[in-house]
PDB file of C-alpha atoms and ligand atoms in Angstrom:
ATOM      1  CA  UNK A  14      16.490  55.173 124.997  1.00 45.00           C
ATOM      2  CA  UNK A  15      17.385  57.311 127.938  1.00 44.00           C
ATOM      3  CA  UNK A  16      16.740  60.971 127.350  1.00 48.00           C
ATOM      4  CA  UNK A  17      17.888  62.293 130.690  1.00 52.00           C
ATOM      5  CA  UNK A  18      21.451  63.351 130.052  1.00 59.00           C
ATOM      6  CA  UNK A  19      22.815  61.743 133.190  1.00 66.00           C
ATOM      7  CA  UNK A  20      21.627  58.375 131.858  1.00 78.00           C
ATOM      8  CA  UNK A  21      22.876  58.935 128.326  1.00 88.00           C
ATOM      9  CA  UNK A  22      25.946  56.915 127.336  1.00 93.00           C
ATOM     10  CA  UNK A  23      29.419  58.298 127.892  1.00 96.00           C
ATOM     11  CA  UNK A  24      31.555  58.887 124.811  1.00 98.00           C
ATOM     12  CA  UNK A  25      33.674  55.764 124.380  1.00 98.00           C
ATOM     13  CA  UNK A  26      36.492  57.605 122.628  1.00 98.00           C
ATOM     14  CA  UNK A  27      37.308  61.264 123.268  1.00 98.00           C
ATOM     15  CA  UNK A  28      39.786  63.261 121.174  1.00 99.00           C
ATOM     16  CA  UNK A  29      41.432  66.370 122.578  1.00 99.00           C
ATOM     17  CA  UNK A  30      43.196  69.007 120.478  1.00 99.00           C
ATOM     18  CA  UNK A  31      45.514  70.590 123.035  1.00 98.00           C
ATOM     19  CA  UNK A  32      45.574  74.102 121.597  1.00 98.00           C
ATOM     20  CA  UNK A  33      46.298  77.560 122.979  1.00 98.00           C
ATOM     21  CA  UNK A  34      49.606  77.014 124.792  1.00 98.00           C
ATOM     22  CA  UNK A  35      51.386  79.749 122.874  1.00 98.00           C
ATOM     23  CA  UNK A  36      48.660  82.334 123.486  1.00 98.00           C
ATOM     24  CA  UNK A  37      48.559  81.413 127.180  1.00 98.00           C
ATOM     25  CA  UNK A  38      52.270  82.247 127.453  1.00 98.00           C
ATOM     26  CA  UNK A  39      51.986  85.381 125.325  1.00 98.00           C
ATOM     27  CA  UNK A  40      49.248  86.758 127.580  1.00 98.00           C
ATOM     28  CA  UNK A  41      51.752  86.534 130.430  1.00 98.00           C
ATOM     29  CA  UNK A  42      54.649  87.972 128.477  1.00 98.00           C
ATOM     30  CA  UNK A  43      56.444  84.602 128.570  1.00 98.00           C
ATOM     31  CA  UNK A  44      58.153  82.663 125.766  1.00 97.00           C
ATOM     32  CA  UNK A  45      55.847  80.122 124.062  1.00 97.00           C
ATOM     33  CA  UNK A  46      57.674  77.157 125.540  1.00 97.00           C
ATOM     34  CA  UNK A  47      56.351  78.057 128.988  1.00 98.00           C
ATOM     35  CA  UNK A  48      52.873  77.580 127.587  1.00 98.00           C
ATOM     36  CA  UNK A  49      53.807  74.101 126.389  1.00 98.00           C
ATOM     37  CA  UNK A  50      55.169  73.269 129.827  1.00 97.00           C
ATOM     38  CA  UNK A  51      51.940  74.387 131.453  1.00 98.00           C
ATOM     39  CA  UNK A  52      49.894  72.542 128.814  1.00 98.00           C
ATOM     40  CA  UNK A  53      51.748  69.342 129.634  1.00 97.00           C
ATOM     41  CA  UNK A  54      50.575  69.666 133.248  1.00 97.00           C
ATOM     42  CA  UNK A  55      46.983  70.037 132.047  1.00 98.00           C
ATOM     43  CA  UNK A  56      47.485  66.893 129.972  1.00 97.00           C
ATOM     44  CA  UNK A  57      48.409  64.853 133.065  1.00 96.00           C
ATOM     45  CA  UNK A  58      45.479  66.232 135.005  1.00 97.00           C
ATOM     46  CA  UNK A  59      42.945  65.453 132.272  1.00 98.00           C
ATOM     47  CA  UNK A  60      44.331  61.929 131.690  1.00 97.00           C
ATOM     48  CA  UNK A  61      43.793  61.171 135.380  1.00 97.00           C
ATOM     49  CA  UNK A  62      40.345  62.684 135.380  1.00 98.00           C
ATOM     50  CA  UNK A  63      39.299  60.789 132.256  1.00 98.00           C
ATOM     51  CA  UNK A  64      40.320  57.584 133.991  1.00 97.00           C
ATOM     52  CA  UNK A  65      38.327  58.496 137.100  1.00 97.00           C
ATOM     53  CA  UNK A  66      35.273  59.176 134.932  1.00 98.00           C
ATOM     54  CA  UNK A  67      35.582  55.800 133.231  1.00 97.00           C
ATOM     55  CA  UNK A  68      36.565  56.977 129.738  1.00 98.00           C
ATOM     56  CA  UNK A  69      37.792  53.964 127.742  1.00 98.00           C
ATOM     57  CA  UNK A  70      39.807  55.676 124.977  1.00 98.00           C
ATOM     58  CA  UNK A  71      41.270  59.159 124.893  1.00 98.00           C
ATOM     59  CA  UNK A  72      43.481  60.620 122.176  1.00 99.00           C
ATOM     60  CA  UNK A  73      45.526  63.777 122.700  1.00 98.00           C
ATOM     61  CA  UNK A  74      46.825  65.729 119.724  1.00 98.00           C
ATOM     62  CA  UNK A  75      50.308  66.719 120.829  1.00 98.00           C
ATOM     63  CA  UNK A  76      52.192  67.539 117.612  1.00 98.00           C
ATOM     64  CA  UNK A  77      50.939  67.649 114.048  1.00 98.00           C
ATOM     65  CA  UNK A  78      52.758  66.895 110.798  1.00 98.00           C
ATOM     66  CA  UNK A  79      52.402  70.647 110.124  1.00 98.00           C
ATOM     67  CA  UNK A  80      53.921  71.755 113.446  1.00 98.00           C
ATOM     68  CA  UNK A  81      57.454  71.298 112.037  1.00 98.00           C
ATOM     69  CA  UNK A  82      56.816  74.670 110.355  1.00 98.00           C
ATOM     70  CA  UNK A  83      57.367  76.377 113.713  1.00 98.00           C
ATOM     71  CA  UNK A  84      60.660  78.010 114.689  1.00 97.00           C
ATOM     72  CA  UNK A  85      63.316  75.443 115.439  1.00 97.00           C
ATOM     73  CA  UNK A  86      63.737  76.425 119.088  1.00 97.00           C
ATOM     74  CA  UNK A  87      60.018  75.921 119.739  1.00 97.00           C
ATOM     75  CA  UNK A  88      60.030  72.501 118.046  1.00 98.00           C
ATOM     76  CA  UNK A  89      63.099  71.525 120.076  1.00 97.00           C
ATOM     77  CA  UNK A  90      61.458  72.676 123.310  1.00 97.00           C
ATOM     78  CA  UNK A  91      58.355  70.578 122.549  1.00 98.00           C
ATOM     79  CA  UNK A  92      60.463  67.496 121.731  1.00 98.00           C
ATOM     80  CA  UNK A  93      62.433  67.943 124.945  1.00 97.00           C
ATOM     81  CA  UNK A  94      59.209  68.111 126.874  1.00 96.00           C
ATOM     82  CA  UNK A  95      57.977  64.848 125.291  1.00 97.00           C
ATOM     83  CA  UNK A  96      61.215  63.168 126.215  1.00 95.00           C
ATOM     84  CA  UNK A  97      60.914  64.279 129.827  1.00 93.00           C
ATOM     85  CA  UNK A  98      57.253  63.339 130.007  1.00 93.00           C
ATOM     86  CA  UNK A  99      57.840  59.883 128.624  1.00 93.00           C
ATOM     87  CA  UNK A 100      59.991  59.165 131.661  1.00 89.00           C
ATOM     88  CA  UNK A 101      57.108  60.187 133.894  1.00 86.00           C
ATOM     89  CA  UNK A 102      54.779  57.812 132.072  1.00 91.00           C
ATOM     90  CA  UNK A 103      55.859  55.102 134.478  1.00 90.00           C
ATOM     91  CA  UNK A 104      53.171  56.602 136.722  1.00 91.00           C
ATOM     92  CA  UNK A 105      50.573  55.729 134.100  1.00 93.00           C
ATOM     93  CA  UNK A 106      52.045  52.241 133.859  1.00 93.00           C
ATOM     94  CA  UNK A 107      51.543  51.825 137.607  1.00 93.00           C
ATOM     95  CA  UNK A 108      47.925  52.840 137.135  1.00 94.00           C
ATOM     96  CA  UNK A 109      47.505  50.230 134.403  1.00 95.00           C
ATOM     97  CA  UNK A 110      46.797  52.680 131.621  1.00 97.00           C
ATOM     98  CA  UNK A 111      47.480  51.257 128.160  1.00 98.00           C
ATOM     99  CA  UNK A 112      49.507  53.648 126.020  1.00 97.00           C
ATOM    100  CA  UNK A 113      49.696  54.007 122.291  1.00 98.00           C
ATOM    101  CA  UNK A 114      51.422  56.546 120.074  1.00 98.00           C
ATOM    102  CA  UNK A 115      50.049  57.386 116.658  1.00 98.00           C
ATOM    103  CA  UNK A 116      51.736  59.283 113.857  1.00 98.00           C
ATOM    104  CA  UNK A 117      54.857  58.912 111.759  1.00 98.00           C
ATOM    105  CA  UNK A 118      57.395  58.066 114.429  1.00 98.00           C
ATOM    106  CA  UNK A 119      60.261  57.697 111.952  1.00 97.00           C
ATOM    107  CA  UNK A 120      60.903  61.451 112.084  1.00 96.00           C
ATOM    108  CA  UNK A 121      61.269  61.504 115.869  1.00 98.00           C
ATOM    109  CA  UNK A 122      64.547  61.034 117.736  1.00 97.00           C
ATOM    110  CA  UNK A 123      65.856  57.558 118.540  1.00 97.00           C
ATOM    111  CA  UNK A 124      65.425  58.306 122.226  1.00 96.00           C
ATOM    112  CA  UNK A 125      61.753  59.209 121.804  1.00 97.00           C
ATOM    113  CA  UNK A 126      61.079  56.194 119.607  1.00 98.00           C
ATOM    114  CA  UNK A 127      62.679  53.835 122.128  1.00 97.00           C
ATOM    115  CA  UNK A 128      60.758  55.298 125.054  1.00 97.00           C
ATOM    116  CA  UNK A 129      57.476  55.173 123.146  1.00 97.00           C
ATOM    117  CA  UNK A 130      58.017  51.551 122.145  1.00 97.00           C
ATOM    118  CA  UNK A 131      58.803  50.684 125.781  1.00 96.00           C
ATOM    119  CA  UNK A 132      55.613  52.299 127.087  1.00 97.00           C
ATOM    120  CA  UNK A 133      53.530  50.560 124.420  1.00 97.00           C
ATOM    121  CA  UNK A 134      55.117  47.194 125.096  1.00 97.00           C
ATOM    122  CA  UNK A 135      54.863  47.359 128.896  1.00 97.00           C
ATOM    123  CA  UNK A 136      51.238  48.498 128.841  1.00 97.00           C
ATOM    124  CA  UNK A 137      49.875  46.447 125.967  1.00 97.00           C
ATOM    125  CA  UNK A 138      47.765  44.135 128.133  1.00 97.00           C
ATOM    126  CA  UNK A 139      46.181  46.835 130.293  1.00 97.00           C
ATOM    127  CA  UNK A 140      42.586  47.667 129.588  1.00 93.00           C
ATOM    128  CA  UNK A 141      41.335  50.142 132.186  1.00 95.00           C
ATOM    129  CA  UNK A 142      41.818  52.989 129.739  1.00 98.00           C
ATOM    130  CA  UNK A 143      43.728  53.412 126.491  1.00 98.00           C
ATOM    131  CA  UNK A 144      45.686  56.656 126.288  1.00 98.00           C
ATOM    132  CA  UNK A 145      46.610  57.530 122.715  1.00 98.00           C
ATOM    133  CA  UNK A 146      49.052  60.320 121.979  1.00 98.00           C
ATOM    134  CA  UNK A 147      49.297  61.739 118.481  1.00 98.00           C
ATOM    135  CA  UNK A 148      52.845  62.884 117.783  1.00 98.00           C
ATOM    136  CA  UNK A 149      53.927  63.899 114.275  1.00 98.00           C
ATOM    137  CA  UNK A 150      50.403  62.898 113.400  1.00 98.00           C
ATOM    138  CA  UNK A 151      48.397  64.066 110.413  1.00 98.00           C
ATOM    139  CA  UNK A 152      45.134  62.555 109.231  1.00 98.00           C
ATOM    140  CA  UNK A 153      46.121  62.942 105.592  1.00 98.00           C
ATOM    141  CA  UNK A 154      49.505  61.351 106.238  1.00 98.00           C
ATOM    142  CA  UNK A 155      47.743  58.471 107.995  1.00 98.00           C
ATOM    143  CA  UNK A 156      45.347  57.836 105.101  1.00 98.00           C
ATOM    144  CA  UNK A 157      48.144  58.200 102.534  1.00 98.00           C
ATOM    145  CA  UNK A 158      50.214  55.682 104.476  1.00 98.00           C
ATOM    146  CA  UNK A 159      47.250  53.273 104.556  1.00 98.00           C
ATOM    147  CA  UNK A 160      46.839  53.620 100.783  1.00 98.00           C
ATOM    148  CA  UNK A 161      50.534  52.847 100.319  1.00 98.00           C
ATOM    149  CA  UNK A 162      50.314  49.718 102.487  1.00 98.00           C
ATOM    150  CA  UNK A 163      47.297  48.502 100.510  1.00 98.00           C
ATOM    151  CA  UNK A 164      49.078  49.187  97.204  1.00 98.00           C
ATOM    152  CA  UNK A 165      52.009  47.083  98.417  1.00 98.00           C
ATOM    153  CA  UNK A 166      49.663  44.215  99.296  1.00 98.00           C
ATOM    154  CA  UNK A 167      48.027  44.432  95.867  1.00 98.00           C
ATOM    155  CA  UNK A 168      51.421  44.480  94.169  1.00 98.00           C
ATOM    156  CA  UNK A 169      52.514  41.440  96.171  1.00 98.00           C
ATOM    157  CA  UNK A 170      49.371  39.654  95.013  1.00 98.00           C
ATOM    158  CA  UNK A 171      48.047  39.314  98.583  1.00 98.00           C
ATOM    159  CA  UNK A 172      44.810  41.123  97.817  1.00 97.00           C
ATOM    160  CA  UNK A 173      42.767  42.108  94.799  1.00 98.00           C
ATOM    161  CA  UNK A 174      41.774  45.771  94.180  1.00 98.00           C
ATOM    162  CA  UNK A 175      38.149  44.641  94.486  1.00 97.00           C
ATOM    163  CA  UNK A 176      38.867  43.633  98.111  1.00 96.00           C
ATOM    164  CA  UNK A 177      39.600  47.229  99.120  1.00 98.00           C
ATOM    165  CA  UNK A 178      36.755  48.388 101.336  1.00 98.00           C
ATOM    166  CA  UNK A 179      36.339  50.708 104.330  1.00 98.00           C
ATOM    167  CA  UNK A 180      37.121  47.944 106.783  1.00 98.00           C
ATOM    168  CA  UNK A 181      40.394  47.102 105.051  1.00 98.00           C
ATOM    169  CA  UNK A 182      41.466  50.737 104.839  1.00 98.00           C
ATOM    170  CA  UNK A 183      40.599  51.267 108.484  1.00 98.00           C
ATOM    171  CA  UNK A 184      42.744  48.303 109.454  1.00 98.00           C
ATOM    172  CA  UNK A 185      45.763  50.041 107.905  1.00 98.00           C
ATOM    173  CA  UNK A 186      45.331  53.258 109.897  1.00 98.00           C
ATOM    174  CA  UNK A 187      47.493  54.026 112.946  1.00 98.00           C
ATOM    175  CA  UNK A 188      44.306  53.650 114.999  1.00 98.00           C
ATOM    176  CA  UNK A 189      43.656  50.047 113.965  1.00 98.00           C
ATOM    177  CA  UNK A 190      41.679  48.355 116.743  1.00 97.00           C
ATOM    178  CA  UNK A 191      40.571  51.650 118.317  1.00 98.00           C
ATOM    179  CA  UNK A 192      36.918  52.662 117.926  1.00 98.00           C
ATOM    180  CA  UNK A 193      36.000  55.837 116.022  1.00 98.00           C
ATOM    181  CA  UNK A 194      36.172  59.026 118.033  1.00 98.00           C
ATOM    182  CA  UNK A 195      32.804  60.089 119.530  1.00 98.00           C
ATOM    183  CA  UNK A 196      33.630  63.506 120.918  1.00 98.00           C
ATOM    184  CA  UNK A 197      36.340  65.967 119.896  1.00 98.00           C
ATOM    185  CA  UNK A 198      37.197  68.745 122.321  1.00 99.00           C
ATOM    186  CA  UNK A 199      39.101  71.792 121.063  1.00 98.00           C
ATOM    187  CA  UNK A 200      39.939  74.617 123.413  1.00 98.00           C
ATOM    188  CA  UNK A 201      41.517  77.987 122.437  1.00 98.00           C
ATOM    189  CA  UNK A 202      38.645  79.335 120.355  1.00 98.00           C
ATOM    190  CA  UNK A 203      39.654  77.755 117.039  1.00 98.00           C
ATOM    191  CA  UNK A 204      36.909  75.769 115.381  1.00 98.00           C
ATOM    192  CA  UNK A 205      38.723  73.389 113.080  1.00 98.00           C
ATOM    193  CA  UNK A 206      40.201  69.897 113.016  1.00 98.00           C
ATOM    194  CA  UNK A 207      43.706  70.849 111.833  1.00 98.00           C
ATOM    195  CA  UNK A 208      44.221  67.397 110.284  1.00 98.00           C
ATOM    196  CA  UNK A 209      43.259  65.481 113.470  1.00 98.00           C
ATOM    197  CA  UNK A 210      41.569  62.065 113.105  1.00 98.00           C
ATOM    198  CA  UNK A 211      39.886  63.066 109.857  1.00 98.00           C
ATOM    199  CA  UNK A 212      38.823  59.532 108.934  1.00 98.00           C
ATOM    200  CA  UNK A 213      37.811  58.539 112.471  1.00 98.00           C
ATOM    201  CA  UNK A 214      35.737  61.681 113.104  1.00 98.00           C
ATOM    202  CA  UNK A 215      33.237  61.137 110.276  1.00 98.00           C
ATOM    203  CA  UNK A 216      30.397  61.098 112.835  1.00 97.00           C
ATOM    204  CA  UNK A 217      32.068  62.732 115.832  1.00 98.00           C
ATOM    205  CA  UNK A 218      30.441  65.458 117.923  1.00 98.00           C
ATOM    206  CA  UNK A 219      32.463  68.623 118.536  1.00 98.00           C
ATOM    207  CA  UNK A 220      32.913  70.724 121.632  1.00 98.00           C
ATOM    208  CA  UNK A 221      34.661  74.059 121.236  1.00 98.00           C
ATOM    209  CA  UNK A 222      35.590  76.441 124.019  1.00 98.00           C
ATOM    210  CA  UNK A 223      37.565  79.701 124.182  1.00 98.00           C
ATOM    211  CA  UNK A 224      39.532  78.527 127.221  1.00 98.00           C
ATOM    212  CA  UNK A 225      43.235  78.066 126.459  1.00 98.00           C
ATOM    213  CA  UNK A 226      44.542  74.536 127.011  1.00 98.00           C
ATOM    214  CA  UNK A 227      46.765  75.354 130.026  1.00 98.00           C
ATOM    215  CA  UNK A 228      43.668  76.776 131.771  1.00 98.00           C
ATOM    216  CA  UNK A 229      41.420  73.830 130.831  1.00 98.00           C
ATOM    217  CA  UNK A 230      40.005  72.322 134.021  1.00 98.00           C
ATOM    218  CA  UNK A 231      38.441  69.038 135.111  1.00 98.00           C
ATOM    219  CA  UNK A 232      35.136  70.924 135.218  1.00 98.00           C
ATOM    220  CA  UNK A 233      35.576  71.997 131.566  1.00 98.00           C
ATOM    221  CA  UNK A 234      36.176  68.368 130.632  1.00 98.00           C
ATOM    222  CA  UNK A 235      33.026  67.300 132.461  1.00 98.00           C
ATOM    223  CA  UNK A 236      31.091  70.097 130.751  1.00 98.00           C
ATOM    224  CA  UNK A 237      32.129  68.779 127.330  1.00 98.00           C
ATOM    225  CA  UNK A 238      30.956  65.283 128.247  1.00 98.00           C
ATOM    226  CA  UNK A 239      27.648  66.589 129.589  1.00 97.00           C
ATOM    227  CA  UNK A 240      27.031  68.496 126.382  1.00 97.00           C
ATOM    228  CA  UNK A 241      27.878  65.392 124.363  1.00 97.00           C
ATOM    229  CA  UNK A 242      25.309  63.410 126.315  1.00 96.00           C
ATOM    230  CA  UNK A 243      22.669  65.967 125.337  1.00 94.00           C
ATOM    231  CA  UNK A 244      23.274  65.579 121.627  1.00 93.00           C
ATOM    232  CA  UNK A 245      21.260  63.344 119.327  1.00 89.00           C
ATOM    233  CA  UNK A 246      23.462  61.279 117.096  1.00 88.00           C
ATOM    234  CA  UNK A 247      21.710  59.923 114.047  1.00 92.00           C
ATOM    235  CA  UNK A 248      24.494  58.417 111.913  1.00 93.00           C
ATOM    236  CA  UNK A 249      22.476  59.178 108.805  1.00 93.00           C
ATOM    237  CA  UNK A 250      19.334  57.544 110.173  1.00 93.00           C
ATOM    238  CA  UNK A 251      16.245  59.269 111.582  1.00 89.00           C
TER     239      UNK A 251
HETATM  240  C1  IPE B   1      49.188  73.733 120.934  1.00 75.91           C
HETATM  241  O1  IPE B   1      49.335  75.056 121.340  1.00 75.91           O
HETATM  242  C2  IPE B   1      50.450  72.924 121.094  1.00 75.91           C
HETATM  243  C3  IPE B   1      51.032  72.462 119.829  1.00 75.91           C
HETATM  244  C4  IPE B   1      50.559  72.664 118.643  1.00 75.91           C
HETATM  245  C5  IPE B   1      52.264  71.700 119.941  1.00 75.91           C
HETATM  246  P1  IPE B   1      49.859  76.138 120.322  1.00 75.91           P
HETATM  247  O2  IPE B   1      51.345  76.187 120.419  1.00 75.91           O
HETATM  248  O3  IPE B   1      49.317  75.911 118.972  1.00 75.91           O
HETATM  249  O4  IPE B   1      49.255  77.458 120.949  1.00 75.91           O
HETATM  250  P2  IPE B   1      48.670  78.681 120.157  1.00 75.91           P
HETATM  251  O5  IPE B   1      47.612  78.149 119.247  1.00 75.91           O
HETATM  252  O6  IPE B   1      49.806  79.286 119.389  1.00 75.91           O
HETATM  253  O7  IPE B   1      48.135  79.573 121.216  1.00 75.91           O
HETATM  254  C1  IPE B   2      46.705  71.676 116.222  1.00 75.91           C
HETATM  255  O1  IPE B   2      47.008  72.933 116.691  1.00 75.91           O
HETATM  256  C2  IPE B   2      47.807  70.713 116.540  1.00 75.91           C
HETATM  257  C3  IPE B   2      47.978  70.396 117.952  1.00 75.91           C
HETATM  258  C4  IPE B   2      47.289  70.864 118.942  1.00 75.91           C
HETATM  259  C5  IPE B   2      49.025  69.468 118.219  1.00 75.91           C
HETATM  260  P1  IPE B   2      47.691  74.034 115.764  1.00 75.91           P
HETATM  261  O2  IPE B   2      47.874  75.233 116.600  1.00 75.91           O
HETATM  262  O3  IPE B   2      48.884  73.474 115.104  1.00 75.91           O
HETATM  263  O4  IPE B   2      46.568  74.255 114.655  1.00 75.91           O
HETATM  264  P2  IPE B   2      46.313  75.493 113.685  1.00 75.91           P
HETATM  265  O5  IPE B   2      47.612  75.814 113.042  1.00 75.91           O
HETATM  266  O6  IPE B   2      45.819  76.611 114.530  1.00 75.91           O
HETATM  267  O7  IPE B   2      45.267  75.009 112.737  1.00 75.91           O
HETATM  268 MG1   MG B   3      47.643  76.526 118.040  1.00 75.91          MG
END
């Protein structure tokens, strides 16, 4: 086992809770939507950097199942931004980044759903890096949905209740086929998960920083990875 941090393994899957956009705008006396616009630029920058560093899976929390509680004009501004950004995702396609969207897409506009499906379809065979974007995502919603799918299979006589194990439940999550998250980064000073990847983070390491997401730099991302490499993960063992 390598104990020098530079030799320690990279996190295979990194989760990022993109928080602090609103406060970034407020500090500048701007409407919150300007913070989201700036945060979207940080998103692009960190995706590129993750790819350069050789990260295999990265999930960005973009909109939670609870974020619908925000004022309508803010929700609309965020949705508009997604729509615009999805057009720019052709750049990621050119770079052979595989894209996947997790969450309950049925509540999103037709336009968004079509664009998401297109990106997923066109990039499905790429394997340099998998970029996962959580939109209308909630960990509880995801687990509830998995339970419903299993109940349907039981009802249809396809499986027996005794067959329900962790592996089966995991296969019904939106993240089926994606390894558990190793490192979760949350900027903005909040130290909570806010319903992000609650099943997948059972043994994740956390990195919290007070920096607001629009100000989050490549260096901050590297710092989080370095700190991760210094941690000792035991997974219940010794
Ligand atoms: C995160 O930034 C973006 C979304 C939740 C869509 P916030 O909008 O939560 O920013 P703060 O937390 O209010 O500063
Ligand atoms: C979490 O941030 C959701 C996203 C970043 C998309 P929130 O700002 O919604 O979380 P809370 O409300 O502070 O817990
Ligand atoms: Mg927030």
